[in-house]
């Protein structure tokens, strides 16, 4: 009888230990899943920030490239002989956002997106009929006649 009781006690102790191990494994699993979720959230936050930064930088470079293209055309018109004429067509939007492009004095500037950032460059030549506010999506003719550079909407 004592042996039977001892065997029963060992069986009960074994079951209790076995249940503790199962619950411990379950709790450890939940800890690891929780840590994995936290790491995933941190990664998603960082990648979202990086993507936003990259998109903003791409937009800025696109706007500056348009500004440089117009500036180079105006500067070229100032360096060449009379009779120079070039037509340029402005994009309707830059990467889906509106922009403002202006020439005032010897400065050409672009505001992109509207109301946020303004980028400016200096022209090496004077433009006769200014200030000029470019309308996006329109074509403009850059001409040099009588040693004067003019820009007119087409």
mmCIF file with all atom_site columns, C-alpha atoms in Angstrom:
data_model
loop_
_atom_site.group_PDB
_atom_site.id
_atom_site.type_symbol
_atom_site.label_atom_id
_atom_site.label_alt_id
_atom_site.label_comp_id
_atom_site.label_asym_id
_atom_site.label_entity_id
_atom_site.label_seq_id
_atom_site.pdbx_PDB_ins_code
_atom_site.Cartn_x
_atom_site.Cartn_y
_atom_site.Cartn_z
_atom_site.occupancy
_atom_site.B_iso_or_equiv
_atom_site.pdbx_formal_charge
_atom_site.auth_seq_id
_atom_site.auth_comp_id
_atom_site.auth_asym_id
_atom_site.auth_atom_id
_atom_site.pdbx_PDB_model_num
ATOM 1   C CA . UNK A 1 1   ? 0.000  0.000  0.000   1.00 0.00 ? 1   UNK A CA 1
ATOM 2   C CA . UNK A 1 2   ? 2.769  2.410  0.809   1.00 0.00 ? 2   UNK A CA 1
ATOM 3   C CA . UNK A 1 3   ? 4.304  1.658  -2.522  1.00 0.00 ? 3   UNK A CA 1
ATOM 4   C CA . UNK A 1 4   ? 1.037  2.408  -4.281  1.00 0.00 ? 4   UNK A CA 1
ATOM 5   C CA . UNK A 1 5   ? 0.707  5.700  -2.386  1.00 0.00 ? 5   UNK A CA 1
ATOM 6   C CA . UNK A 1 6   ? 4.310  6.564  -3.182  1.00 0.00 ? 6   UNK A CA 1
ATOM 7   C CA . UNK A 1 7   ? 3.761  5.763  -6.854  1.00 0.00 ? 7   UNK A CA 1
ATOM 8   C CA . UNK A 1 8   ? 0.594  7.891  -6.858  1.00 0.00 ? 8   UNK A CA 1
ATOM 9   C CA . UNK A 1 9   ? 2.486  10.800 -5.251  1.00 0.00 ? 9   UNK A CA 1
ATOM 10  C CA . UNK A 1 10  ? 5.252  10.498 -7.844  1.00 0.00 ? 10  UNK A CA 1
ATOM 11  C CA . UNK A 1 11  ? 2.642  10.456 -10.617 1.00 0.00 ? 11  UNK A CA 1
ATOM 12  C CA . UNK A 1 12  ? 0.928  13.538 -9.176  1.00 0.00 ? 12  UNK A CA 1
ATOM 13  C CA . UNK A 1 13  ? 4.287  15.348 -8.796  1.00 0.00 ? 13  UNK A CA 1
ATOM 14  C CA . UNK A 1 14  ? 5.187  14.393 -12.364 1.00 0.00 ? 14  UNK A CA 1
ATOM 15  C CA . UNK A 1 15  ? 1.874  15.743 -13.708 1.00 0.00 ? 15  UNK A CA 1
ATOM 16  C CA . UNK A 1 16  ? 2.294  18.997 -11.742 1.00 0.00 ? 16  UNK A CA 1
ATOM 17  C CA . UNK A 1 17  ? 5.838  19.423 -13.046 1.00 0.00 ? 17  UNK A CA 1
ATOM 18  C CA . UNK A 1 18  ? 4.713  18.561 -16.570 1.00 0.00 ? 18  UNK A CA 1
ATOM 19  C CA . UNK A 1 19  ? 1.896  21.138 -16.391 1.00 0.00 ? 19  UNK A CA 1
ATOM 20  C CA . UNK A 1 20  ? 4.324  23.762 -15.092 1.00 0.00 ? 20  UNK A CA 1
ATOM 21  C CA . UNK A 1 21  ? 6.622  23.105 -18.002 1.00 0.00 ? 21  UNK A CA 1
ATOM 22  C CA . UNK A 1 22  ? 3.779  23.451 -20.484 1.00 0.00 ? 22  UNK A CA 1
ATOM 23  C CA . UNK A 1 23  ? 2.623  26.733 -18.986 1.00 0.00 ? 23  UNK A CA 1
ATOM 24  C CA . UNK A 1 24  ? 6.195  27.975 -18.780 1.00 0.00 ? 24  UNK A CA 1
ATOM 25  C CA . UNK A 1 25  ? 6.694  27.182 -22.455 1.00 0.00 ? 25  UNK A CA 1
ATOM 26  C CA . UNK A 1 26  ? 3.455  28.996 -23.271 1.00 0.00 ? 26  UNK A CA 1
ATOM 27  C CA . UNK A 1 27  ? 4.512  32.069 -21.316 1.00 0.00 ? 27  UNK A CA 1
ATOM 28  C CA . UNK A 1 28  ? 7.954  32.083 -22.930 1.00 0.00 ? 28  UNK A CA 1
ATOM 29  C CA . UNK A 1 29  ? 6.315  31.784 -26.340 1.00 0.00 ? 29  UNK A CA 1
ATOM 30  C CA . UNK A 1 30  ? 4.128  34.810 -25.581 1.00 0.00 ? 30  UNK A CA 1
ATOM 31  C CA . UNK A 1 31  ? 7.198  36.779 -24.477 1.00 0.00 ? 31  UNK A CA 1
ATOM 32  C CA . UNK A 1 32  ? 8.989  35.966 -27.722 1.00 0.00 ? 32  UNK A CA 1
ATOM 33  C CA . UNK A 1 33  ? 5.915  36.858 -29.792 1.00 0.00 ? 33  UNK A CA 1
ATOM 34  C CA . UNK A 1 34  ? 5.613  40.143 -27.877 1.00 0.00 ? 34  UNK A CA 1
ATOM 35  C CA . UNK A 1 35  ? 9.276  40.968 -28.465 1.00 0.00 ? 35  UNK A CA 1
ATOM 36  C CA . UNK A 1 36  ? 8.905  40.116 -32.162 1.00 0.00 ? 36  UNK A CA 1
ATOM 37  C CA . UNK A 1 37  ? 5.896  42.428 -32.448 1.00 0.00 ? 37  UNK A CA 1
ATOM 38  C CA . UNK A 1 38  ? 7.785  45.276 -30.757 1.00 0.00 ? 38  UNK A CA 1
ATOM 39  C CA . UNK A 1 39  ? 10.758 44.793 -33.102 1.00 0.00 ? 39  UNK A CA 1
ATOM 40  C CA . UNK A 1 40  ? 8.395  44.716 -36.087 1.00 0.00 ? 40  UNK A CA 1
ATOM 41  C CA . UNK A 1 41  ? 6.715  47.960 -34.990 1.00 0.00 ? 41  UNK A CA 1
ATOM 42  C CA . UNK A 1 42  ? 10.091 49.667 -34.559 1.00 0.00 ? 42  UNK A CA 1
ATOM 43  C CA . UNK A 1 43  ? 11.155 48.488 -38.017 1.00 0.00 ? 43  UNK A CA 1
ATOM 44  C CA . UNK A 1 44  ? 7.909  49.705 -39.609 1.00 0.00 ? 44  UNK A CA 1
ATOM 45  C CA . UNK A 1 45  ? 8.265  53.097 -37.926 1.00 0.00 ? 45  UNK A CA 1
ATOM 46  C CA . UNK A 1 46  ? 11.843 53.514 -39.103 1.00 0.00 ? 46  UNK A CA 1
ATOM 47  C CA . UNK A 1 47  ? 11.107 52.381 -42.643 1.00 0.00 ? 47  UNK A CA 1
ATOM 48  C CA . UNK A 1 48  ? 8.093  54.706 -42.843 1.00 0.00 ? 48  UNK A CA 1
ATOM 49  C CA . UNK A 1 49  ? 10.230 57.650 -41.729 1.00 0.00 ? 49  UNK A CA 1
ATOM 50  C CA . UNK A 1 50  ? 12.950 56.755 -44.234 1.00 0.00 ? 50  UNK A CA 1
ATOM 51  C CA . UNK A 1 51  ? 10.410 56.400 -47.053 1.00 0.00 ? 51  UNK A CA 1
ATOM 52  C CA . UNK A 1 52  ? 8.921  59.793 -46.210 1.00 0.00 ? 52  UNK A CA 1
ATOM 53  C CA . UNK A 1 53  ? 12.395 61.371 -46.159 1.00 0.00 ? 53  UNK A CA 1
ATOM 54  C CA . UNK A 1 54  ? 13.310 59.775 -49.496 1.00 0.00 ? 54  UNK A CA 1
ATOM 55  C CA . UNK A 1 55  ? 10.086 60.938 -51.154 1.00 0.00 ? 55  UNK A CA 1
ATOM 56  C CA . UNK A 1 56  ? 10.566 64.508 -49.895 1.00 0.00 ? 56  UNK A CA 1
ATOM 57  C CA . UNK A 1 57  ? 14.132 64.533 -51.161 1.00 0.00 ? 57  UNK A CA 1
ATOM 58  C CA . UNK A 1 58  ? 13.037 63.236 -54.578 1.00 0.00 ? 58  UNK A CA 1
ATOM 59  C CA . UNK A 1 59  ? 10.396 65.976 -54.805 1.00 0.00 ? 59  UNK A CA 1
ATOM 60  C CA . UNK A 1 60  ? 12.934 68.640 -53.859 1.00 0.00 ? 60  UNK A CA 1
ATOM 61  C CA . UNK A 1 61  ? 15.423 67.439 -56.471 1.00 0.00 ? 61  UNK A CA 1
ATOM 62  C CA . UNK A 1 62  ? 12.739 67.365 -59.168 1.00 0.00 ? 62  UNK A CA 1
ATOM 63  C CA . UNK A 1 63  ? 11.745 70.962 -58.382 1.00 0.00 ? 63  UNK A CA 1
ATOM 64  C CA . UNK A 1 64  ? 15.366 72.123 -58.358 1.00 0.00 ? 64  UNK A CA 1
ATOM 65  C CA . UNK A 1 65  ? 15.997 70.353 -61.681 1.00 0.00 ? 65  UNK A CA 1
ATOM 66  C CA . UNK A 1 66  ? 13.115 72.282 -63.282 1.00 0.00 ? 66  UNK A CA 1
ATOM 67  C CA . UNK A 1 67  ? 14.471 75.513 -61.805 1.00 0.00 ? 67  UNK A CA 1
ATOM 68  C CA . UNK A 1 68  ? 17.961 74.765 -63.166 1.00 0.00 ? 68  UNK A CA 1
ATOM 69  C CA . UNK A 1 69  ? 16.595 73.874 -66.606 1.00 0.00 ? 69  UNK A CA 1
ATOM 70  C CA . UNK A 1 70  ? 14.774 77.222 -66.919 1.00 0.00 ? 70  UNK A CA 1
ATOM 71  C CA . UNK A 1 71  ? 17.776 79.096 -65.523 1.00 0.00 ? 71  UNK A CA 1
ATOM 72  C CA . UNK A 1 72  ? 20.137 77.444 -67.998 1.00 0.00 ? 72  UNK A CA 1
ATOM 73  C CA . UNK A 1 73  ? 17.857 78.322 -70.932 1.00 0.00 ? 73  UNK A CA 1
ATOM 74  C CA . UNK A 1 74  ? 17.656 81.969 -69.860 1.00 0.00 ? 74  UNK A CA 1
ATOM 75  C CA . UNK A 1 75  ? 21.420 82.164 -69.286 1.00 0.00 ? 75  UNK A CA 1
ATOM 76  C CA . UNK A 1 76  ? 22.057 80.563 -72.683 1.00 0.00 ? 76  UNK A CA 1
ATOM 77  C CA . UNK A 1 77  ? 19.794 83.133 -74.334 1.00 0.00 ? 77  UNK A CA 1
ATOM 78  C CA . UNK A 1 78  ? 21.866 85.881 -72.716 1.00 0.00 ? 78  UNK A CA 1
ATOM 79  C CA . UNK A 1 79  ? 25.157 84.470 -74.073 1.00 0.00 ? 79  UNK A CA 1
ATOM 80  C CA . UNK A 1 80  ? 24.189 83.785 -77.695 1.00 0.00 ? 80  UNK A CA 1
ATOM 81  C CA . UNK A 1 81  ? 23.625 86.134 -80.625 1.00 0.00 ? 81  UNK A CA 1
ATOM 82  C CA . UNK A 1 82  ? 20.403 87.955 -81.490 1.00 0.00 ? 82  UNK A CA 1
ATOM 83  C CA . UNK A 1 83  ? 17.731 85.768 -83.078 1.00 0.00 ? 83  UNK A CA 1
ATOM 84  C CA . UNK A 1 84  ? 17.909 83.020 -80.482 1.00 0.00 ? 84  UNK A CA 1
ATOM 85  C CA . UNK A 1 85  ? 14.526 81.454 -79.712 1.00 0.00 ? 85  UNK A CA 1
ATOM 86  C CA . UNK A 1 86  ? 13.599 78.443 -77.622 1.00 0.00 ? 86  UNK A CA 1
ATOM 87  C CA . UNK A 1 87  ? 10.185 77.173 -76.537 1.00 0.00 ? 87  UNK A CA 1
ATOM 88  C CA . UNK A 1 88  ? 9.814  75.348 -73.239 1.00 0.00 ? 88  UNK A CA 1
ATOM 89  C CA . UNK A 1 89  ? 6.749  73.611 -71.838 1.00 0.00 ? 89  UNK A CA 1
ATOM 90  C CA . UNK A 1 90  ? 6.297  73.536 -68.094 1.00 0.00 ? 90  UNK A CA 1
ATOM 91  C CA . UNK A 1 91  ? 4.857  70.465 -66.404 1.00 0.00 ? 91  UNK A CA 1
ATOM 92  C CA . UNK A 1 92  ? 1.357  70.763 -64.949 1.00 0.00 ? 92  UNK A CA 1
ATOM 93  C CA . UNK A 1 93  ? 2.506  69.455 -61.565 1.00 0.00 ? 93  UNK A CA 1
ATOM 94  C CA . UNK A 1 94  ? 5.697  68.192 -60.016 1.00 0.00 ? 94  UNK A CA 1
ATOM 95  C CA . UNK A 1 95  ? 5.182  64.713 -58.594 1.00 0.00 ? 95  UNK A CA 1
ATOM 96  C CA . UNK A 1 96  ? 1.491  65.455 -58.143 1.00 0.00 ? 96  UNK A CA 1
ATOM 97  C CA . UNK A 1 97  ? 1.964  68.756 -56.292 1.00 0.00 ? 97  UNK A CA 1
ATOM 98  C CA . UNK A 1 98  ? 1.434  72.350 -57.457 1.00 0.00 ? 98  UNK A CA 1
ATOM 99  C CA . UNK A 1 99  ? 4.315  74.786 -57.761 1.00 0.00 ? 99  UNK A CA 1
ATOM 100 C CA . UNK A 1 100 ? 4.965  78.475 -58.485 1.00 0.00 ? 100 UNK A CA 1
ATOM 101 C CA . UNK A 1 101 ? 7.838  79.611 -60.684 1.00 0.00 ? 101 UNK A CA 1
ATOM 102 C CA . UNK A 1 102 ? 8.833  83.304 -60.903 1.00 0.00 ? 102 UNK A CA 1
ATOM 103 C CA . UNK A 1 103 ? 11.541 85.556 -62.250 1.00 0.00 ? 103 UNK A CA 1
ATOM 104 C CA . UNK A 1 104 ? 12.107 88.817 -60.383 1.00 0.00 ? 104 UNK A CA 1
ATOM 105 C CA . UNK A 1 105 ? 15.182 90.891 -61.048 1.00 0.00 ? 105 UNK A CA 1
ATOM 106 C CA . UNK A 1 106 ? 18.054 88.495 -61.631 1.00 0.00 ? 106 UNK A CA 1
ATOM 107 C CA . UNK A 1 107 ? 16.534 85.827 -59.443 1.00 0.00 ? 107 UNK A CA 1
ATOM 108 C CA . UNK A 1 108 ? 14.507 82.823 -60.506 1.00 0.00 ? 108 UNK A CA 1
ATOM 109 C CA . UNK A 1 109 ? 12.686 80.931 -57.783 1.00 0.00 ? 109 UNK A CA 1
ATOM 110 C CA . UNK A 1 110 ? 10.369 77.998 -57.416 1.00 0.00 ? 110 UNK A CA 1
ATOM 111 C CA . UNK A 1 111 ? 7.961  77.472 -54.556 1.00 0.00 ? 111 UNK A CA 1
ATOM 112 C CA . UNK A 1 112 ? 7.318  73.778 -54.123 1.00 0.00 ? 112 UNK A CA 1
ATOM 113 C CA . UNK A 1 113 ? 4.982  72.549 -52.800 1.00 0.00 ? 113 UNK A CA 1
ATOM 114 C CA . UNK A 1 114 ? 3.025  75.774 -52.800 1.00 0.00 ? 114 UNK A CA 1
ATOM 115 C CA . UNK A 1 115 ? 3.271  77.501 -49.427 1.00 0.00 ? 115 UNK A CA 1
ATOM 116 C CA . UNK A 1 116 ? 6.130  75.381 -48.076 1.00 0.00 ? 116 UNK A CA 1
ATOM 117 C CA . UNK A 1 117 ? 9.628  75.582 -49.588 1.00 0.00 ? 117 UNK A CA 1
ATOM 118 C CA . UNK A 1 118 ? 11.167 78.156 -51.916 1.00 0.00 ? 118 UNK A CA 1
ATOM 119 C CA . UNK A 1 119 ? 14.354 77.450 -53.859 1.00 0.00 ? 119 UNK A CA 1
ATOM 120 C CA . UNK A 1 120 ? 16.120 80.269 -55.717 1.00 0.00 ? 120 UNK A CA 1
ATOM 121 C CA . UNK A 1 121 ? 18.978 80.697 -58.169 1.00 0.00 ? 121 UNK A CA 1
ATOM 122 C CA . UNK A 1 122 ? 20.680 83.753 -59.638 1.00 0.00 ? 122 UNK A CA 1
ATOM 123 C CA . UNK A 1 123 ? 20.479 84.476 -63.376 1.00 0.00 ? 123 UNK A CA 1
ATOM 124 C CA . UNK A 1 124 ? 23.592 85.679 -65.201 1.00 0.00 ? 124 UNK A CA 1
ATOM 125 C CA . UNK A 1 125 ? 21.525 87.858 -67.535 1.00 0.00 ? 125 UNK A CA 1
ATOM 126 C CA . UNK A 1 126 ? 18.701 90.348 -67.216 1.00 0.00 ? 126 UNK A CA 1
ATOM 127 C CA . UNK A 1 127 ? 15.250 89.441 -68.495 1.00 0.00 ? 127 UNK A CA 1
ATOM 128 C CA . UNK A 1 128 ? 13.475 92.386 -70.106 1.00 0.00 ? 128 UNK A CA 1
ATOM 129 C CA . UNK A 1 129 ? 9.774  91.893 -69.340 1.00 0.00 ? 129 UNK A CA 1
ATOM 130 C CA . UNK A 1 130 ? 9.605  91.084 -65.651 1.00 0.00 ? 130 UNK A CA 1
ATOM 131 C CA . UNK A 1 131 ? 8.465  90.172 -63.081 1.00 0.00 ? 131 UNK A CA 1
ATOM 132 C CA . UNK A 1 132 ? 7.345  86.964 -64.765 1.00 0.00 ? 132 UNK A CA 1
ATOM 133 C CA . UNK A 1 133 ? 5.067  84.486 -63.032 1.00 0.00 ? 133 UNK A CA 1
ATOM 134 C CA . UNK A 1 134 ? 5.007  81.228 -64.932 1.00 0.00 ? 134 UNK A CA 1
ATOM 135 C CA . UNK A 1 135 ? 1.738  79.295 -65.157 1.00 0.00 ? 135 UNK A CA 1
ATOM 136 C CA . UNK A 1 136 ? 2.230  75.562 -64.821 1.00 0.00 ? 136 UNK A CA 1
ATOM 137 C CA . UNK A 1 137 ? 1.344  73.509 -67.878 1.00 0.00 ? 137 UNK A CA 1
ATOM 138 C CA . UNK A 1 138 ? 1.861  76.389 -70.327 1.00 0.00 ? 138 UNK A CA 1
ATOM 139 C CA . UNK A 1 139 ? 4.538  76.887 -72.977 1.00 0.00 ? 139 UNK A CA 1
ATOM 140 C CA . UNK A 1 140 ? 6.925  79.846 -72.961 1.00 0.00 ? 140 UNK A CA 1
ATOM 141 C CA . UNK A 1 141 ? 9.213  81.250 -75.596 1.00 0.00 ? 141 UNK A CA 1
ATOM 142 C CA . UNK A 1 142 ? 12.611 82.557 -74.570 1.00 0.00 ? 142 UNK A CA 1
ATOM 143 C CA . UNK A 1 143 ? 13.977 85.018 -77.188 1.00 0.00 ? 143 UNK A CA 1
ATOM 144 C CA . UNK A 1 144 ? 16.932 87.288 -77.627 1.00 0.00 ? 144 UNK A CA 1
ATOM 145 C CA . UNK A 1 145 ? 16.418 90.311 -79.852 1.00 0.00 ? 145 UNK A CA 1
ATOM 146 C CA . UNK A 1 146 ? 18.336 93.598 -79.812 1.00 0.00 ? 146 UNK A CA 1
ATOM 147 C CA . UNK A 1 147 ? 20.599 92.249 -77.049 1.00 0.00 ? 147 UNK A CA 1
ATOM 148 C CA . UNK A 1 148 ? 17.566 91.801 -74.758 1.00 0.00 ? 148 UNK A CA 1
ATOM 149 C CA . UNK A 1 149 ? 16.228 88.502 -73.440 1.00 0.00 ? 149 UNK A CA 1
ATOM 150 C CA . UNK A 1 150 ? 12.441 88.265 -73.221 1.00 0.00 ? 150 UNK A CA 1
ATOM 151 C CA . UNK A 1 151 ? 10.133 85.484 -72.092 1.00 0.00 ? 151 UNK A CA 1
ATOM 152 C CA . UNK A 1 152 ? 6.588  85.337 -73.453 1.00 0.00 ? 152 UNK A CA 1
ATOM 153 C CA . UNK A 1 153 ? 3.773  82.896 -72.961 1.00 0.00 ? 153 UNK A CA 1
ATOM 154 C CA . UNK A 1 154 ? 2.862  80.980 -76.102 1.00 0.00 ? 154 UNK A CA 1
#
